[in-house]
CSV table of C-alpha atoms (C1' of nucleotides) in Angstrom, one decimal:
chain,number,residue,atom,x,y,z
A,54,MET,CA,0.0,0.0,0.0
A,55,THR,CA,1.3,3.4,-0.9
A,56,GLY,CA,0.7,5.8,1.9
A,57,PRO,CA,1.8,9.4,2.3
A,58,ASP,CA,5.2,8.1,3.6
A,59,ALA,CA,5.8,5.7,0.7
A,60,THR,CA,6.8,6.0,-2.9
A,61,VAL,CA,7.0,3.2,-5.5
A,62,LEU,CA,9.6,3.3,-8.2
A,63,THR,CA,9.9,1.0,-11.1
A,64,LEU,CA,13.3,0.3,-12.7
A,65,SER,CA,13.9,-1.4,-16.0
A,66,PRO,CA,16.9,-3.6,-16.5
A,67,ALA,CA,19.0,-3.7,-19.7
A,68,GLY,CA,18.3,-7.1,-21.1
A,69,ARG,CA,16.8,-10.1,-19.4
A,70,PHE,CA,16.5,-10.2,-15.6
A,71,HIS,CA,15.6,-12.6,-12.9
A,72,PHE,CA,15.0,-10.9,-9.6
A,73,ARG,CA,15.2,-13.8,-7.2
A,74,GLY,CA,18.1,-15.3,-8.9
A,75,THR,CA,20.0,-12.0,-8.8
A,76,ALA,CA,19.1,-11.4,-5.1
A,77,ARG,CA,20.1,-14.8,-4.0
A,78,ALA,CA,23.0,-15.4,-6.4
A,79,HIS,CA,25.5,-15.3,-3.6
A,80,GLY,CA,25.6,-14.6,0.1
A,81,TRP,CA,25.4,-10.8,0.0
A,82,VAL,CA,21.6,-10.8,0.6
A,83,ASP,CA,22.1,-12.4,4.0
A,84,LEU,CA,24.5,-9.7,5.2
A,85,ALA,CA,23.2,-6.7,7.1
A,86,PRO,CA,21.6,-4.4,6.5
A,87,ASN,CA,20.0,-6.6,3.7
A,88,THR,CA,17.2,-8.8,4.8
A,89,TRP,CA,15.6,-11.4,2.5
A,90,VAL,CA,11.9,-11.9,3.2
A,91,PRO,CA,11.0,-15.3,1.7
A,92,ALA,CA,7.2,-14.9,1.9
A,93,THR,CA,7.2,-11.9,-0.4
A,94,GLU,CA,10.6,-12.6,-2.1
A,95,THR,CA,11.6,-9.1,-1.2
A,96,VAL,CA,14.9,-7.5,-0.2
A,97,HIS,CA,14.7,-5.0,2.6
A,98,ARG,CA,17.3,-2.6,3.6
A,99,VAL,CA,17.9,0.9,4.9
A,100,LEU,CA,19.7,3.2,2.5
A,101,ARG,CA,21.5,6.3,3.9
A,102,LEU,CA,21.0,9.2,1.5
A,103,ALA,CA,22.8,11.9,3.6
A,104,PRO,CA,23.8,12.3,7.2
A,105,GLY,CA,20.7,11.9,9.3
A,106,ARG,CA,18.6,11.1,6.2
A,107,GLY,CA,17.8,7.5,5.5
A,108,VAL,CA,15.0,5.6,3.8
A,109,ARG,CA,13.8,2.0,4.0
A,110,LEU,CA,13.6,0.1,0.8
A,111,GLU,CA,11.5,-2.9,0.0
A,112,ILE,CA,12.8,-4.3,-3.3
A,113,SER,CA,11.0,-6.9,-5.4
A,114,GLY,CA,10.6,-8.3,-8.9
A,115,ARG,CA,7.7,-7.4,-11.1
A,116,GLY,CA,6.5,-9.5,-14.0
A,117,ARG,CA,7.8,-12.9,-15.0
A,118,PRO,CA,11.4,-13.9,-15.2
A,119,PRO,CA,13.5,-13.6,-17.3
A,120,ARG,CA,11.9,-10.4,-18.3
A,121,GLN,CA,11.3,-8.8,-14.9
A,122,GLU,CA,11.5,-5.3,-13.8
A,123,VAL,CA,12.4,-4.1,-10.3
A,124,GLU,CA,9.9,-2.5,-8.0
A,125,VAL,CA,11.2,-0.4,-5.1
A,126,ARG,CA,8.9,0.6,-2.3
A,127,VAL,CA,10.5,3.5,-0.6
A,128,ARG,CA,9.4,4.3,3.0
A,129,HIS,CA,10.4,7.8,4.0
A,130,GLY,CA,9.5,10.0,6.9
A,131,THR,CA,9.4,13.3,5.0
A,132,ARG,CA,8.8,14.1,1.3
A,133,LEU,CA,11.2,12.5,-1.1
A,134,GLY,CA,13.1,15.1,-3.2
A,135,ASP,CA,13.8,14.5,-6.9
A,136,ALA,CA,17.6,14.3,-6.2
A,137,GLU,CA,16.9,11.7,-3.5
A,138,GLU,CA,14.7,9.7,-5.8
A,139,GLU,CA,17.5,9.7,-8.4
A,140,GLN,CA,20.0,8.6,-5.7
A,141,ILE,CA,17.8,5.7,-4.8
A,142,ARG,CA,17.4,4.6,-8.4
A,143,ALA,CA,21.1,4.7,-8.9
A,144,ALA,CA,21.7,2.7,-5.7
A,145,VAL,CA,19.2,-0.1,-6.7
A,146,ARG,CA,20.5,-0.2,-10.3
A,147,ARG,CA,24.0,-0.7,-8.9
A,148,MET,CA,22.8,-3.4,-6.4
A,149,PHE,CA,21.0,-5.5,-9.1
A,150,ARG,CA,23.4,-4.6,-11.9
A,151,LEU,CA,20.5,-3.4,-14.1
A,152,ASP,CA,22.9,-1.9,-16.6
A,153,GLU,CA,25.3,-4.8,-17.0
A,154,ASP,CA,25.6,-6.5,-20.3
A,155,LEU,CA,26.4,-10.2,-20.2
A,156,SER,CA,25.5,-11.1,-23.8
A,157,GLU,CA,29.1,-12.0,-24.6
A,158,PHE,CA,29.2,-14.5,-21.8
A,159,TYR,CA,25.9,-16.0,-22.9
A,160,ALA,CA,27.2,-16.3,-26.5
A,161,LEU,CA,30.3,-18.2,-25.2
A,162,CYS,CA,28.0,-20.5,-23.3
A,163,ARG,CA,25.9,-21.2,-26.5
A,164,ASP,CA,29.1,-22.0,-28.4
A,165,ARG,CA,30.1,-24.5,-25.7
A,166,GLY,CA,26.9,-26.4,-25.9
A,167,GLY,CA,25.7,-29.1,-23.4
A,168,PRO,CA,24.7,-27.7,-20.0
A,169,TRP,CA,26.3,-24.4,-20.9
A,170,ALA,CA,23.8,-23.8,-23.7
A,171,ARG,CA,21.0,-24.2,-21.2
A,172,ILE,CA,22.3,-21.4,-18.9
A,173,PRO,CA,19.2,-19.5,-17.7
A,174,ARG,CA,18.9,-16.0,-19.3
A,175,GLY,CA,19.4,-13.6,-16.5
A,176,PHE,CA,22.0,-15.6,-14.8
A,177,GLY,CA,25.2,-13.9,-13.8
A,178,ARG,CA,24.1,-10.7,-12.1
A,179,LEU,CA,25.4,-11.2,-8.6
A,180,LEU,CA,23.9,-8.9,-6.0
A,181,ARG,CA,26.2,-6.1,-4.8
A,182,SER,CA,25.9,-3.2,-2.4
A,183,PRO,CA,24.8,0.4,-3.0
A,184,THR,CA,28.4,1.5,-2.6
A,185,PHE,CA,31.8,-0.1,-3.4
A,186,PHE,CA,32.9,0.8,0.2
A,187,GLU,CA,30.3,-1.5,1.6
A,188,ASP,CA,31.4,-4.3,-0.8
A,189,VAL,CA,35.0,-3.9,0.2
A,190,VAL,CA,34.3,-4.0,3.9
A,191,LYS,CA,32.1,-7.0,3.5
A,192,THR,CA,34.7,-8.8,1.4
A,193,ILE,CA,37.4,-8.3,4.0
A,194,CYS,CA,34.8,-9.7,6.5
A,195,THR,CA,34.6,-12.9,4.4
A,196,THR,CA,38.3,-13.7,4.7
A,197,ASN,CA,39.6,-16.6,6.9
A,198,ILE,CA,36.3,-17.0,8.7
A,199,GLN,CA,33.2,-19.1,8.4
A,200,TRP,CA,30.1,-17.6,6.9
A,201,ALA,CA,28.4,-17.3,10.3
A,202,GLY,CA,31.3,-15.2,11.4
A,203,THR,CA,31.0,-12.9,8.4
A,204,ARG,CA,27.4,-12.4,9.2
A,205,ARG,CA,28.1,-11.6,12.8
A,206,MET,CA,30.8,-9.1,12.1
A,207,VAL,CA,28.8,-7.2,9.4
A,208,ALA,CA,25.8,-7.2,11.7
A,209,GLU,CA,27.9,-5.7,14.5
A,210,LEU,CA,29.2,-3.0,12.2
A,211,VAL,CA,25.6,-2.1,11.2
A,212,ARG,CA,24.3,-2.2,14.8
A,213,ALA,CA,27.2,-0.1,16.2
A,214,PHE,CA,27.7,2.5,13.4
A,215,GLY,CA,24.7,2.4,11.1
A,216,GLU,CA,22.0,5.1,11.1
A,217,ARG,CA,18.3,4.7,11.7
A,218,PRO,CA,16.2,5.7,8.8
A,219,GLY,CA,13.9,8.2,10.5
A,220,ASP,CA,10.4,8.1,11.8
A,221,ALA,CA,8.5,5.8,9.5
A,222,PRO,CA,7.0,2.9,11.5
A,223,PRO,CA,8.4,-0.6,11.0
A,224,THR,CA,6.6,-2.9,8.7
A,225,VAL,CA,5.2,-6.3,9.5
A,226,ASP,CA,8.1,-8.0,7.6
A,227,GLU,CA,10.6,-6.3,9.8
A,228,GLU,CA,9.1,-7.9,12.8
A,229,THR,CA,9.9,-11.3,11.3
A,230,SER,CA,13.4,-10.5,10.3
A,231,ASP,CA,16.4,-12.2,11.9
A,232,ARG,CA,16.9,-9.3,14.2
A,233,PRO,CA,13.3,-8.8,15.5
A,234,GLY,CA,12.5,-5.8,17.6
A,235,GLU,CA,15.6,-4.0,16.5
A,236,PRO,CA,15.2,-0.9,14.4
A,237,PRO,CA,16.8,-1.3,11.0
A,238,ARG,CA,19.9,0.7,10.3
A,239,SER,CA,22.0,1.6,7.3
A,240,PHE,CA,25.4,0.3,6.5
A,241,PRO,CA,27.8,2.6,8.2
A,242,ALA,CA,29.2,5.5,6.1
A,243,PRO,CA,33.0,5.7,6.1
A,244,ASP,CA,33.0,8.8,8.3
A,245,ALA,CA,30.8,7.1,10.9
A,246,LEU,CA,33.6,4.5,11.4
A,247,ALA,CA,36.4,7.1,11.0
A,248,ARG,CA,35.0,9.4,13.6
A,249,VAL,CA,35.9,7.1,16.5
A,250,SER,CA,39.5,6.2,17.4
A,251,ARG,CA,41.0,3.0,16.2
A,252,GLU,CA,41.0,1.7,19.8
A,253,ALA,CA,37.3,2.7,20.4
A,254,PHE,CA,36.4,1.1,17.1
A,255,ALA,CA,38.1,-2.2,18.0
A,256,GLU,CA,36.2,-2.2,21.3
A,257,ARG,CA,32.8,-1.6,19.8
A,258,VAL,CA,32.9,-4.4,17.2
A,259,THR,CA,34.6,-7.8,17.4
A,260,LEU,CA,36.5,-8.0,14.1
A,261,GLY,CA,39.7,-9.5,15.4
A,262,TYR,CA,42.8,-8.5,13.4
A,263,ARG,CA,40.6,-7.1,10.7
A,264,ALA,CA,39.6,-4.1,12.9
A,265,PRO,CA,42.6,-1.9,12.1
A,266,TRP,CA,42.3,-2.7,8.4
A,267,ILE,CA,38.6,-1.7,8.2
A,268,HIS,CA,39.1,1.3,10.4
A,269,GLY,CA,42.1,2.4,8.3
A,270,LEU,CA,40.1,1.9,5.1
A,271,ALA,CA,37.2,4.0,6.4
A,272,ARG,CA,39.6,6.8,7.4
A,273,ARG,CA,41.2,6.9,4.0
A,274,VAL,CA,37.9,7.0,2.2
A,275,ALA,CA,36.4,9.6,4.6
A,276,GLU,CA,39.4,11.8,4.2
A,277,GLY,CA,39.3,11.6,0.4
A,278,GLU,CA,42.6,9.9,0.2
A,279,LEU,CA,41.1,6.8,-1.5
A,280,GLU,CA,38.2,7.3,-3.9
A,281,LEU,CA,36.7,3.9,-3.8
A,282,GLU,CA,33.5,4.6,-5.7
A,283,ALA,CA,35.4,6.2,-8.6
A,284,LEU,CA,37.8,3.3,-8.6
A,285,ALA,CA,35.0,0.7,-9.1
A,286,ASP,CA,33.5,2.7,-11.9
A,287,SER,CA,36.7,3.6,-13.7
A,288,ASP,CA,37.7,2.2,-17.0
A,289,ARG,CA,41.2,1.5,-15.9
A,290,PRO,CA,42.8,-1.7,-17.2
A,291,THR,CA,41.9,-4.7,-15.0
A,292,PRO,CA,45.5,-5.5,-13.9
A,293,GLU,CA,46.0,-1.9,-12.8
A,294,LEU,CA,42.7,-2.0,-10.9
A,295,ARG,CA,43.7,-5.3,-9.3
A,296,ARG,CA,47.0,-3.8,-8.1
A,297,GLU,CA,45.1,-0.9,-6.6
A,298,LEU,CA,42.7,-3.2,-4.8
A,299,GLU,CA,45.5,-5.3,-3.4
A,300,GLY,CA,47.0,-2.2,-2.0
A,301,ILE,CA,44.1,-2.1,0.5
A,302,ARG,CA,45.0,-3.8,3.7
A,303,GLY,CA,43.1,-7.0,4.1
A,304,VAL,CA,42.6,-7.4,0.3
A,305,GLY,CA,44.8,-10.1,-1.3
A,306,SER,CA,44.3,-12.3,-4.3
A,307,TYR,CA,41.0,-13.8,-3.2
A,308,GLY,CA,39.7,-10.4,-2.1
A,309,SER,CA,40.7,-8.6,-5.3
A,310,ALA,CA,39.1,-11.3,-7.5
A,311,THR,CA,35.9,-11.0,-5.5
A,312,LEU,CA,36.0,-7.2,-5.7
A,313,LEU,CA,36.7,-7.2,-9.4
A,314,MET,CA,33.6,-9.5,-9.8
A,315,LEU,CA,31.7,-6.9,-7.8
A,316,ALA,CA,33.0,-4.2,-10.1
A,317,GLY,CA,31.7,-6.2,-13.2
A,318,ARG,CA,35.0,-7.8,-14.2
A,319,TYR,CA,35.0,-11.5,-14.3
A,320,GLY,CA,38.5,-12.5,-15.5
A,321,HIS,CA,39.9,-13.5,-12.1
A,322,LEU,CA,38.9,-16.5,-9.9
A,323,ALA,CA,38.4,-16.0,-6.2
A,324,VAL,CA,40.4,-19.0,-4.9
A,325,ASP,CA,39.0,-19.8,-1.5
A,326,SER,CA,38.0,-22.9,0.4
A,327,VAL,CA,34.7,-23.0,-1.5
A,328,PHE,CA,36.4,-22.9,-4.9
A,329,ARG,CA,39.0,-25.5,-3.9
A,330,ASP,CA,36.4,-27.9,-2.6
A,331,PHE,CA,34.1,-27.5,-5.6
A,332,VAL,CA,36.8,-27.9,-8.2
A,333,ALA,CA,38.3,-30.9,-6.4
A,334,GLU,CA,34.9,-32.6,-6.3
A,335,ARG,CA,33.7,-31.7,-9.7
A,336,HIS,CA,36.9,-31.9,-11.8
A,337,PHE,CA,39.4,-34.1,-9.9
A,338,GLY,CA,37.3,-36.9,-8.5
A,339,GLY,CA,37.7,-35.6,-5.0
A,340,ALA,CA,41.5,-35.4,-5.1
A,341,ARG,CA,43.0,-32.0,-4.2
A,342,PRO,CA,44.6,-30.2,-7.1
A,343,SER,CA,47.1,-27.4,-6.7
A,344,ASP,CA,45.7,-23.9,-7.0
A,345,GLY,CA,47.3,-23.7,-10.4
A,346,GLU,CA,45.7,-26.9,-11.6
A,347,ALA,CA,42.3,-25.7,-10.2
A,348,ARG,CA,42.6,-22.4,-12.0
A,349,ALA,CA,43.5,-24.0,-15.3
A,350,VAL,CA,40.0,-25.6,-15.4
A,351,TYR,CA,38.5,-22.2,-16.3
A,352,GLU,CA,41.4,-20.9,-18.4
A,353,GLY,CA,39.4,-21.1,-21.6
A,354,TRP,CA,36.8,-18.7,-20.3
A,355,GLY,CA,39.1,-15.7,-20.5
A,356,GLU,CA,37.4,-12.6,-19.2
A,357,TRP,CA,34.5,-14.7,-18.0
A,358,ARG,CA,36.2,-17.2,-15.7
A,359,TYR,CA,34.4,-16.1,-12.6
A,360,LEU,CA,30.9,-16.5,-14.1
A,361,ALA,CA,31.8,-19.8,-15.7
A,362,TYR,CA,32.9,-21.2,-12.3
A,363,TRP,CA,29.9,-19.7,-10.5
A,364,PHE,CA,27.5,-21.2,-13.0
A,365,GLU,CA,29.0,-24.6,-12.7
A,366,MET,CA,28.8,-24.4,-8.9
A,367,ARG,CA,25.3,-23.1,-8.7
A,368,GLN,CA,24.2,-25.7,-11.2
A,369,ALA,CA,25.8,-28.5,-9.1
A,370,ALA,CA,24.1,-27.1,-6.0
A,371,GLY,CA,20.7,-27.3,-7.8
A,372,ALA,CA,20.0,-23.6,-7.9
A,373,ASP,CA,17.5,-22.6,-10.6
A,374,VAL,CA,19.5,-19.6,-11.6
B,46,DT,C1',40.9,-29.6,23.0
B,47,DT,C1',42.2,-29.0,18.4
B,48,DC,C1',41.4,-27.5,13.9
B,49,DC,C1',40.3,-24.3,10.5
B,50,DA,C1',37.3,-21.0,8.0
B,51,DG,C1',34.3,-17.8,1.2
B,52,DG,C1',42.9,-15.5,3.6
B,53,DG,C1',46.3,-11.9,4.2
B,54,DG,C1',50.7,-9.7,5.9
B,55,DT,C1',55.4,-10.3,6.6
B,56,DA,C1',60.0,-12.0,6.6
B,57,DG,C1',63.3,-14.7,4.6
B,58,DA,C1',64.9,-17.6,0.9
C,95,DT,C1',57.9,-15.7,-6.8
C,96,DC,C1',57.5,-19.2,-3.2
C,97,DT,C1',57.2,-20.9,1.6
C,98,DA,C1',56.6,-20.7,6.7
C,99,DC,C1',54.6,-18.5,10.2
C,100,DC,C1',51.5,-15.6,12.5
C,101,DC,C1',47.1,-13.4,13.0
C,102,DA,C1',41.6,-12.9,16.4
C,103,DT,C1',37.6,-15.2,16.7
C,104,DG,C1',34.2,-18.7,17.0
C,105,DG,C1',31.9,-22.8,15.1
C,106,DA,C1',32.5,-27.8,14.5
DNA sequence: TTCCAGGGGTAGA
DNA sequence: TCTACCCATGGA
C-alpha cells in the first residue's frame, strides 16, 4: 500500500533479468543491512542518503522472469526530493546490476553447448551493495572466517555504526526479520567509522585482526585519500585496478578477485576454500589439485572465468538460476 | 581440546 | 615468486 510516507519506483533492466536469482546469487543478501523476506521474495534494507537522512527500501521483482522489472517501495518520513529519488534509483540499479551486459558470456555458453547452452537467461548478475565501500568492507569480512562469522561481524558494524532511517513505523516484515525488535539501520558510512579512534572502534565491534584494516580503510575514504567509488566505476585496465585493490590492507588475491567481480570484471577467480572444494569434487574426482591446476579448469573462459565457475557451482548445487 | 574457516601480511629464501 | 609462520575469533 502506498501511503503518504511511501513512494513506489519501477526500474527497467537492460536485457533479461531474474529478480530472485540475482538477489540470491551469492551470500550478500544475507549480510546486514540486507534482509531477504522469503514470503514476499523481497529484499529489505535501509539506504542512507545523507547524514541523518535514510529511507527504508523494499525491493522486489515485477513481472515474469527472465523479463522482470524491479519495484522499489521507498518508505520515508518526510517528502522525497527529486535528487533523493534519483539517488535511490542509482543505488538499486547498482545493487542489481541493471545496466550490466552479459551477452558476450551468454554467446560463449551457447558455443560451448551441453549444459552451458541451457544457462538461464538472466544468470550472472550477482547482487552487490549500493556502494563499493560496503562491498570492500564485506569482502574483508569474508576472509579466513566461516560464513556465520562474516554475518556476525557485518551485523555488529551495522548495529554499532549504522544510522536509523527516521520516523516511519516498522513494517510487518521487519518484525519477522532475523533481528526482530531491533530498528533497522543503514550500512555505516566511512566517516561514521572514522569518527571514532582506532581503539574505540576495535572495542565496539569484534572484528579481530581485521579491525585496524577496516578502520584504516574507512579513514582513507572519509578523508578523500582513497576514492573507492570512482575506482570501481573507472575504465582503468583490470591489472591496474587489481593492483590498486590489493593495495588495500586485508585485500589479497581472493579479495581482489571478489571485488573485481563486484565491479563487473569476471576474469579472475576468487580462490578460496569453497572454490577449492568444488573444483576438487567436480573436476578431480575428490582429489585435491594445486591452485594452479584448479585455476586451469576455467582458463578457456578468458574474461568470463568467474561467471563460468559460478554457473557450474550453482548448477551443481541445484540452484534454478 | 584442536582444527580451521568464502585469507592476508610479513620475513626470509 | 614461493614458503613458513603468525594473526583474532568462534563454530565444528
